[in-house]
Each structure stands twice: as structure tokens, then as C-alpha cells.
mmCIF file of C-alpha atoms and ligand atoms in Angstrom:
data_model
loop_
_atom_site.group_PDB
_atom_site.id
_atom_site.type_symbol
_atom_site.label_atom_id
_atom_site.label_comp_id
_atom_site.label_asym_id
_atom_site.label_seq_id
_atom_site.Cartn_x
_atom_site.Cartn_y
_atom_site.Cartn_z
ATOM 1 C CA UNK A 1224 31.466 -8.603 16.781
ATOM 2 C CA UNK A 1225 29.089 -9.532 13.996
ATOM 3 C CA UNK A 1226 29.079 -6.258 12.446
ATOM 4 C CA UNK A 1227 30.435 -3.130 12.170
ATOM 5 C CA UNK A 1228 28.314 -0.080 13.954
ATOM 6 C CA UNK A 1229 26.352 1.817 10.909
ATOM 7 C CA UNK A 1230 28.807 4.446 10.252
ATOM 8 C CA UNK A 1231 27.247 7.742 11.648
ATOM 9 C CA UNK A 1232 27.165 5.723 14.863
ATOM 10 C CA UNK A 1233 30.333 4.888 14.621
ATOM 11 C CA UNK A 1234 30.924 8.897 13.766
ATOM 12 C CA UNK A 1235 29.215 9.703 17.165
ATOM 13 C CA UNK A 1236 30.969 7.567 19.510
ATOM 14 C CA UNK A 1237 34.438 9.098 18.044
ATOM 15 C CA UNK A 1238 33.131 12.452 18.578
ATOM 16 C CA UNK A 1239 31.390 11.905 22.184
ATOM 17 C CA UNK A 1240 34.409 9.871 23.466
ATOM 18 C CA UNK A 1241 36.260 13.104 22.480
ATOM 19 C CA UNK A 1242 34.411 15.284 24.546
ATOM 20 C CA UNK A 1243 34.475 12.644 27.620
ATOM 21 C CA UNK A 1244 38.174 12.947 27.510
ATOM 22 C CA UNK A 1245 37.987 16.513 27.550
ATOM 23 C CA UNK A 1246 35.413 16.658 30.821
ATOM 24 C CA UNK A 1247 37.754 13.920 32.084
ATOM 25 C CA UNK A 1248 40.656 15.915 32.014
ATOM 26 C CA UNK A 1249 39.047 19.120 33.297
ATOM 27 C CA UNK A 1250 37.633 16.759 36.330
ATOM 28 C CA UNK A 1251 41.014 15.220 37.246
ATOM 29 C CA UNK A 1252 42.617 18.774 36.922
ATOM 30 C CA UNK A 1253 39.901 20.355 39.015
ATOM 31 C CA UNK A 1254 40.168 17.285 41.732
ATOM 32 C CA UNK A 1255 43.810 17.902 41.842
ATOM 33 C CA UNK A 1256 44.325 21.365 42.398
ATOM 34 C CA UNK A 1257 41.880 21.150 45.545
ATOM 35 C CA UNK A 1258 43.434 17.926 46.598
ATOM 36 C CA UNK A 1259 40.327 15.619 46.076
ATOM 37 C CA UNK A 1260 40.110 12.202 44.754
ATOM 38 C CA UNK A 1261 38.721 11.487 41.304
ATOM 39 C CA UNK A 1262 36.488 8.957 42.705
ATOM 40 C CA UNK A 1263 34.874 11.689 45.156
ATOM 41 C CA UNK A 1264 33.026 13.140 42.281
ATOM 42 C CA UNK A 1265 30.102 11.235 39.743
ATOM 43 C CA UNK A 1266 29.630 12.794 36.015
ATOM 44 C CA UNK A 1267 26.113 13.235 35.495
ATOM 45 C CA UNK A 1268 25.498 13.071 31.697
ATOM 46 C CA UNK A 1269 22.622 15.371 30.910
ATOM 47 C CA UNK A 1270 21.471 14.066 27.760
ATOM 48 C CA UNK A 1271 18.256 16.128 27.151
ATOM 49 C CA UNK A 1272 17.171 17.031 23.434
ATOM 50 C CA UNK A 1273 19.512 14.150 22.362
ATOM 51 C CA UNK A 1274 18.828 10.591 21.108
ATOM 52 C CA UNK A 1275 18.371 7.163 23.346
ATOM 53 C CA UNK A 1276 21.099 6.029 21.271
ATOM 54 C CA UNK A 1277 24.140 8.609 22.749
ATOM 55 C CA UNK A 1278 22.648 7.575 25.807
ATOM 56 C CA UNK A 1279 23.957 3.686 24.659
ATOM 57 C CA UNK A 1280 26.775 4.900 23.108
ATOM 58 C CA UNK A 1281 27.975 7.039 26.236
ATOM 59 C CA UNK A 1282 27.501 3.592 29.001
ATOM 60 C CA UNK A 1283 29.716 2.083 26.812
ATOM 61 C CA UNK A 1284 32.256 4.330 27.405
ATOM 62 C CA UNK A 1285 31.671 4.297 31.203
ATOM 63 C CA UNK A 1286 29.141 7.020 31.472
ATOM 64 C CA UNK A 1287 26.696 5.358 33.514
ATOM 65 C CA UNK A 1288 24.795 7.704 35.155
ATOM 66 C CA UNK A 1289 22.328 10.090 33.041
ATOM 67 C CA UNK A 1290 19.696 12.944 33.630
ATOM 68 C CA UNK A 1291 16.813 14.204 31.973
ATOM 69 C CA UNK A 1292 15.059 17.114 32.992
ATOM 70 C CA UNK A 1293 11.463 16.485 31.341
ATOM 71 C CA UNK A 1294 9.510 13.428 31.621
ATOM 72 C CA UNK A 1295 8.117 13.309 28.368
ATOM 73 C CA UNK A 1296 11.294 13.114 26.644
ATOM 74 C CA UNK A 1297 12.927 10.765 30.144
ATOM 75 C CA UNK A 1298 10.356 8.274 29.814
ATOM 76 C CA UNK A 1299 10.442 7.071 26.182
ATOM 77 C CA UNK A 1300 14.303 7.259 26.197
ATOM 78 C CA UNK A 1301 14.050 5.032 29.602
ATOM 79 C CA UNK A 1302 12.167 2.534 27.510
ATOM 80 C CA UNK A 1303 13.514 2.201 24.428
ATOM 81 C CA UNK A 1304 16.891 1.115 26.705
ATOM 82 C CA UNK A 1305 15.328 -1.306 28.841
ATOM 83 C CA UNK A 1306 14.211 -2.954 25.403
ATOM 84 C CA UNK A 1307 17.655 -2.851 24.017
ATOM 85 C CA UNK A 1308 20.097 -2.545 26.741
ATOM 86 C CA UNK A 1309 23.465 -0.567 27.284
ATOM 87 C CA UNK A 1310 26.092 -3.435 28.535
ATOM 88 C CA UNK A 1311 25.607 -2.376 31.808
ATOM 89 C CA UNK A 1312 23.285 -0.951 33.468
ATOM 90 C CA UNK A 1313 22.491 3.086 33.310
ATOM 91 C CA UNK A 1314 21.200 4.890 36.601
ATOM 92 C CA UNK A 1315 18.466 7.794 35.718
ATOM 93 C CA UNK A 1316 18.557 11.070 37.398
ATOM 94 C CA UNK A 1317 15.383 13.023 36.951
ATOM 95 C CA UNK A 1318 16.853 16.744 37.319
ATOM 96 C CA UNK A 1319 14.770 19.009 35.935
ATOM 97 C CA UNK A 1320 11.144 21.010 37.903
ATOM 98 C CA UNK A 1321 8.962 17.846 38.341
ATOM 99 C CA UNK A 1322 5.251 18.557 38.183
ATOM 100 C CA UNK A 1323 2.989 16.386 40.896
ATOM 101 C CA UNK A 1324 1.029 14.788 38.693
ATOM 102 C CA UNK A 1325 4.242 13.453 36.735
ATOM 103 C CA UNK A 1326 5.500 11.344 39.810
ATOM 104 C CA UNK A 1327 3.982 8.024 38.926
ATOM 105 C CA UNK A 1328 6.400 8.103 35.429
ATOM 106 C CA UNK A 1329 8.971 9.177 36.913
ATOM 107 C CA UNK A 1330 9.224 6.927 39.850
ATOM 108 C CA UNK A 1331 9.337 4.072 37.250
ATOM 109 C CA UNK A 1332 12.801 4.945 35.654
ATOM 110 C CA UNK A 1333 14.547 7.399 37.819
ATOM 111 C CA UNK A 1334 16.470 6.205 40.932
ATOM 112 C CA UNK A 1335 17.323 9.852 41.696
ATOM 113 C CA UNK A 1336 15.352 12.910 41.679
ATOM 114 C CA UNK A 1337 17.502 16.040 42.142
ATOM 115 C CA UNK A 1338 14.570 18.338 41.637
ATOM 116 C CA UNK A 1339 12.666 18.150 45.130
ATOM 117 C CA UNK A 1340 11.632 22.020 46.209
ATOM 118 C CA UNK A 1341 8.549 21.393 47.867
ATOM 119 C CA UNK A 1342 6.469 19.222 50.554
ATOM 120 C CA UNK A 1343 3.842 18.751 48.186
ATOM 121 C CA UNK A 1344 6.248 16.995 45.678
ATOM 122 C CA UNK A 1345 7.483 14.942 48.642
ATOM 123 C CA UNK A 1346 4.061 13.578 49.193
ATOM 124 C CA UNK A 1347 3.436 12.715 45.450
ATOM 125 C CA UNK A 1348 6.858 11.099 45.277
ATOM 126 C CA UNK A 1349 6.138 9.192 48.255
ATOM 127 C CA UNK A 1350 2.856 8.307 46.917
ATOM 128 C CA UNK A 1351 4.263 7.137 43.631
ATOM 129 C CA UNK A 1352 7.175 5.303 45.014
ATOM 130 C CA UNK A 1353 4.904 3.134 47.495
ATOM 131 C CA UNK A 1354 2.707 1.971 44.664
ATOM 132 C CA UNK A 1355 5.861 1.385 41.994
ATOM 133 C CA UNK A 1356 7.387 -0.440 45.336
ATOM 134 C CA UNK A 1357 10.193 1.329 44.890
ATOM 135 C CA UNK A 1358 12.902 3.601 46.728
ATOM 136 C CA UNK A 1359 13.674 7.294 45.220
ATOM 137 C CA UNK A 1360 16.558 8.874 46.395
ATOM 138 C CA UNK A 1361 15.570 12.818 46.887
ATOM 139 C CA UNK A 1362 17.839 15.680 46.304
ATOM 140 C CA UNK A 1363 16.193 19.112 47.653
ATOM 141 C CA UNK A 1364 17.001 21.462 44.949
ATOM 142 C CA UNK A 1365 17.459 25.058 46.268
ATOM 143 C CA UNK A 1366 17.614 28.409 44.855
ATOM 144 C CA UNK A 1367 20.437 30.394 45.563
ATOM 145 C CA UNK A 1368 19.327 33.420 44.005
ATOM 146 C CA UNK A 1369 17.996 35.662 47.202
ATOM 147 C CA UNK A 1370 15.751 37.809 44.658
ATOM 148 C CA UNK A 1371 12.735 35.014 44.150
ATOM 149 C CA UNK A 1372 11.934 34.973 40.614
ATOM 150 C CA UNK A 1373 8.862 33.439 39.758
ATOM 151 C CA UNK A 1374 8.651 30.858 37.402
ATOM 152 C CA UNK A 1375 12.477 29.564 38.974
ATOM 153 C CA UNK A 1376 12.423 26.332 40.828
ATOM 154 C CA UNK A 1377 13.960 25.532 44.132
ATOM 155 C CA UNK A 1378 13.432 25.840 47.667
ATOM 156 C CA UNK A 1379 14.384 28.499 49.692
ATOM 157 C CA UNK A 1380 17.289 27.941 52.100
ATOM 158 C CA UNK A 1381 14.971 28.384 55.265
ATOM 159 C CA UNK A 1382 12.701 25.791 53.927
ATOM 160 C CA UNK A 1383 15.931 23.034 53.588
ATOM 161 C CA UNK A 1384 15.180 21.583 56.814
ATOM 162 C CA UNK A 1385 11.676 20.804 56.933
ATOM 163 C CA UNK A 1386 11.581 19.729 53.507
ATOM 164 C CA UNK A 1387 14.894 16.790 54.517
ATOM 165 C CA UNK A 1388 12.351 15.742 57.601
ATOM 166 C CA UNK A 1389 9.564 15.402 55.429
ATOM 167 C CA UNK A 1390 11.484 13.380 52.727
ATOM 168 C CA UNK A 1391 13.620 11.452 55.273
ATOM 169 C CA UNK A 1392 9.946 10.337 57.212
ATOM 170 C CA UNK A 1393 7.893 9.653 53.872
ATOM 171 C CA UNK A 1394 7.983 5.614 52.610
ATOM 172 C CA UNK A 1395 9.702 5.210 49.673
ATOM 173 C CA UNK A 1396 11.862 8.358 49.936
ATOM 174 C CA UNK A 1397 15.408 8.815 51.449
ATOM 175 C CA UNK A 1398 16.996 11.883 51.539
ATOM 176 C CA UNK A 1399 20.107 11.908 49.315
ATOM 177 C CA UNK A 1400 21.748 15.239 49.534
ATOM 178 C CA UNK A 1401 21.292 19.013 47.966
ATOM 179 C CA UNK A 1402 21.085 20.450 44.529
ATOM 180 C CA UNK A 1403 21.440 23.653 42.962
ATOM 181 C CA UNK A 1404 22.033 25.703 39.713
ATOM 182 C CA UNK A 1405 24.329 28.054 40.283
ATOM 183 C CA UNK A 1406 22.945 32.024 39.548
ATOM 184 C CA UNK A 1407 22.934 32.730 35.643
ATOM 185 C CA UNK A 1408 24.746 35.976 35.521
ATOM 186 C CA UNK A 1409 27.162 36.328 38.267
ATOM 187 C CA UNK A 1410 30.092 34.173 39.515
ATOM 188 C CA UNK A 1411 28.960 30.693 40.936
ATOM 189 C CA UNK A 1412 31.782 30.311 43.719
ATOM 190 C CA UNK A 1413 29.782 31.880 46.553
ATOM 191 C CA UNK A 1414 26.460 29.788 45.261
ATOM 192 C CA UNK A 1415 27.973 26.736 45.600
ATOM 193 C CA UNK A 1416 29.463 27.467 48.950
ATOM 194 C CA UNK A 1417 26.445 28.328 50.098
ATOM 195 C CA UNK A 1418 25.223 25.297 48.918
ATOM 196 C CA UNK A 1419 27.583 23.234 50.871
ATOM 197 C CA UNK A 1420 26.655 24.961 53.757
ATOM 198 C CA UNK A 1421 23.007 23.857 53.542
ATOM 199 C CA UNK A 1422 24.739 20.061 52.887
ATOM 200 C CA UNK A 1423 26.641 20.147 56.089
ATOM 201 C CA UNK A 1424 23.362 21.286 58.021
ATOM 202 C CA UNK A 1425 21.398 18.538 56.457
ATOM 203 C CA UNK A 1426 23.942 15.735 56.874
ATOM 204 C CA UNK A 1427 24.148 17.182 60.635
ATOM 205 C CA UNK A 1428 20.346 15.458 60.860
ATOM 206 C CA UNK A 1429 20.774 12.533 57.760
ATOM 207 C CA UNK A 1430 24.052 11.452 57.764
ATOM 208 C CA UNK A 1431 22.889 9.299 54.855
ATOM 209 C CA UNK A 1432 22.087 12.610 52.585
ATOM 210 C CA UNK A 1433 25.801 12.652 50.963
ATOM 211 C CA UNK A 1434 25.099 13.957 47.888
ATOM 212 C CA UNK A 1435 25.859 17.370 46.536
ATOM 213 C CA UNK A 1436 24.531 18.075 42.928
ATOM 214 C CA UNK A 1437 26.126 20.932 41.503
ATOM 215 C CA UNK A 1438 28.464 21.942 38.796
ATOM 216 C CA UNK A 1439 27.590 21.887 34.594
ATOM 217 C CA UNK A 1440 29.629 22.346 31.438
ATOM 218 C CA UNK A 1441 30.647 25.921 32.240
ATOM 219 C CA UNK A 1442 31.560 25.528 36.079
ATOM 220 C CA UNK A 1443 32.368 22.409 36.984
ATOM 221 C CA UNK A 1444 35.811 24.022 38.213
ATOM 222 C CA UNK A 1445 34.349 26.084 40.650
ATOM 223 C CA UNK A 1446 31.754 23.183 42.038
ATOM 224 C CA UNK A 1447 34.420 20.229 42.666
ATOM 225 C CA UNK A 1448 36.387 23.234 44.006
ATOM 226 C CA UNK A 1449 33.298 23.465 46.310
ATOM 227 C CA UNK A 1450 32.194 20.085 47.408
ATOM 228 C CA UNK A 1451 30.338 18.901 44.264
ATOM 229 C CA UNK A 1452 29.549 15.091 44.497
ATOM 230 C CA UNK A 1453 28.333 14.676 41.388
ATOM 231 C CA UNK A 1454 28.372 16.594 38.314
ATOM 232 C CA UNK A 1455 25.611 17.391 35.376
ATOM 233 C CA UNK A 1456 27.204 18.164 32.129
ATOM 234 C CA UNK A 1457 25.428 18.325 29.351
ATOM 235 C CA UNK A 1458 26.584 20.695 26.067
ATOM 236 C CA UNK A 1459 30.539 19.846 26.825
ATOM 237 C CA UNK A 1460 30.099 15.893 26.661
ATOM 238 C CA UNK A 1461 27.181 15.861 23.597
ATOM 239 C CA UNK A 1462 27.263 18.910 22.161
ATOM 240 C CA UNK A 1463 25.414 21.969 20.706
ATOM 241 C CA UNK A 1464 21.596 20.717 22.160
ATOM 242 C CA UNK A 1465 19.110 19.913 19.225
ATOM 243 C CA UNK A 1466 15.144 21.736 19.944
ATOM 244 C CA UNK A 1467 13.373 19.632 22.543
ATOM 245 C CA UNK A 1468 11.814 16.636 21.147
ATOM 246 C CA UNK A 1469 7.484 15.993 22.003
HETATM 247 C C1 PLP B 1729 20.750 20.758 30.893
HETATM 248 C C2 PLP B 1729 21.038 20.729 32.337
HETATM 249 C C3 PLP B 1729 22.359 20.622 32.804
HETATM 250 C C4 PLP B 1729 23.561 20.592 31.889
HETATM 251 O O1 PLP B 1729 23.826 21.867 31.390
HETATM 252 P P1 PLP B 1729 25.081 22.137 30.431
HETATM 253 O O2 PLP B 1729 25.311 23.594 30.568
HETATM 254 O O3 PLP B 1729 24.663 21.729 29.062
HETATM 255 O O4 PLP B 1729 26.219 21.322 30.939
HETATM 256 C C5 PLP B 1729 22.541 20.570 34.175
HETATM 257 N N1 PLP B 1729 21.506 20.629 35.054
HETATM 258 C C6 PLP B 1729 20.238 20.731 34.641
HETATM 259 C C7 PLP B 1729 19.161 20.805 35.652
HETATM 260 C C8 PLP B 1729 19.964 20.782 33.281
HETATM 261 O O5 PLP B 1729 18.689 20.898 32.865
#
């Protein structure tokens, strides 16, 4: 080491190492009273409103994998750390509602895209991903809530299926698994059952579509407790979130 880190840095990685102990312990509990290995479940660090630099600062404490939910604030994060790296290298998660015309940044950075509720995002990502030359893995996000709010992203549970075909037969898409946010106001249990219901019909058709993207800071419990794969915790690993930056 040449140098010390500038001391607020320094000040951050005390305080976000902290809070990763704290989501690591409330992981290995929840694993254990349900009887599920550690390993069986990813933590997702949602890192939105916050600097490039936690982003660093949290792959060199092991968090590796990290989502952002709005490309303008994704894609200048993504590029100020392929310019200065983290020690080893960070997956992106894109898990926030995607608009079409956003594709084409997003396929550049994110490996995963959680947030795939309709066939005419599917086509755009597919689009996108043959001209980057790359491979997005799709998550179909669905909303649990049966009263359809407008303005609330996610597919519909009857429209699971056909969007998993259309992903699973568009070049430069594979279908990954399911995704949900659990219902604001009322207990998430049954949500994310019902989510893992939809996973077992799609792996029925895509074995390969493993994944199953649910749980945040306040219910992580209840989602391992459920199937979760991975895990998207944002305000218990960083913090209070600052206003949206751009
Ligand atoms: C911000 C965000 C999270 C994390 O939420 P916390 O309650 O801060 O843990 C998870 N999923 C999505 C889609 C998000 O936008």
C-alpha cells in the first residue's frame, strides 16, 4: 500500500462493512432456519442514489454483484469503474422499469436485466444485445398485486409464459428466472410464494431460468424463506438513500 485511503473513505468502508455484517448475519440466520445453504442465495447490492465509489468500496469487501434501477445514473457509474477498476470484477443488474429506447445503454454494462414485463422490451433487448454482441440474461418481472395499478411495472402472471418463449427464442437473450417486488402494504409471504410458483412453471419449459429475484432490506426473511436466489438490498447495506442524482 502506497497510501492510506483519504479518510472519509476510509470512514465509509468502516461503516458499509458494518452493515454487510449485519445483512450477512440476517442471511445466514434466514438460510438456517429453512435449512438452505448460504451459497443458494446472491446479495444484490442496490446502490442507487449513491456514489461509484461505495460501489468500489463494497467489491472489495466481496459484494460483487450490484443493481441500478435507472440508466442515467447505471451508466456513468458503469464507466467511471471500468476506468478505475474494483479488484475484481463487479456484475451489473439493471433492476429497475427499463424504457425501449434505453436498451442500447443498458445492454453495454448490465449482464442481467431483472426488469423484463413486456414482449416489446424483449424485442428491443434482443435488438440491442445483437448489435453490442452480447448475451443479457432476462428476468420477467411480475406484479403480484391482482388490483393493476397503472403506472406499476410488471407482467401479469398469465402473461409469464409467453413472455419466457419470447425471451428464450430472441438472439442475445436467455431467460434467467423471475422477479418481483413484493406488495407495499400487506405481508410479502404469500407474494413471494406466488412468485415461486410462476418459477417452477417457467423452469418446467427453461430449465436454464434458475433465478428467483426477490427479497430487499425489509423482507429478505420472508424471500430466502421462499425460494429467493438472489437478493436486492439496498437502504440496510448503504444507508439512508441520498435524492437521485441527473
Ligand atoms: C431500491 C431497490 C431495491 C432495494 O430496496 P431497499 O428497500 O433499499 O433494500 C430493490 N429492488 C429494486 C427494484 C429497487 O429499486
Amino acid at each position: 500500500m502506497s497510501a492510506d485511503p483519504p479518510s472519509d473513505l476510509g470512514q465509509r468502508r468502516i461503516e458499509l462493512a458494518a452493515n454487510l455484517a449485519v445483512v450477512e448475519a440476517r442471511i445466514a440466520a434466514a438460510c438456517a432456519a429453512v435449512g438452505r445453504d448460504r451459497d443458494d442465495v446472491r446479495l444484490i447490492a442496490a446502490t442507487k442514489t449513491f456514489p461509484a465509489s461505495d460501489i468500489r468500496l463494497l467489491a472489495d469487501l466481496g459484494v460483487l454483484d450490484i443493481g441500478e434501477n435507472r440508466d442515467q445514473e447505471a451508466a456513468p457509474k458503469a464507466a467511471e469503474l471500468r476506468t478505475t477498476p474494483a479488484a475484481q470484477p463487479i456484475r451489473w443488474h439493471f433492476i429497475g422499469a427499463l424504457q425501449t429506447n434505453k436498451s442500447a445503454s443498458v445492454v453495454e454494462y448490465a449482464t442481467f436485466v431483472h426488469s423484463v414485463d413486456r414482449l416489446r422490451l424483449v424485442k428491443a433487448l434482443g435488438v440491442a444485445a445483437s448489435r453490442a454482441g452480447s448475451v443479457v440474461s432476462c428476468l420477467i418481472q411480475v406484479d403480484l398485486d391482482d388490483v393493476s395499478r397503472s403506472g406499476r411495472s410488471g407482467a401479469r402472471p398469465a402473461e409469464v409464459s409467453g413472455i419466457a418463449r419470447a425471451i428464450a427464442s430472441t438472439p442475445g437473450l436467455q431467460i434467467a428466472g423471475v422477479m418481483a417486488v413484493a406488495p407495499l402494504d400487506a405481508d410479502p409471504a404469500p407474494a413471494f410464494r406466488h412468485l415461486a410458483e410462476l418459477a417452477t412453471q417457467v423452469r418446467e419449459r427453461h430449465p436454464e431460468a434458475t433465478m428467483i429475484s426477490a427479497g430487499m432490506s425489509n423482507d429478505l426473511e420472508q424471500a430466502i424463506a421462499n425460494g429467493s436466489t438472489h437478493l436486492r438490498v439496498g437502504a440496510a447495506l448503504l444507508g439512508n438513500r441520498r435524492h437521485p442524482v441527473g
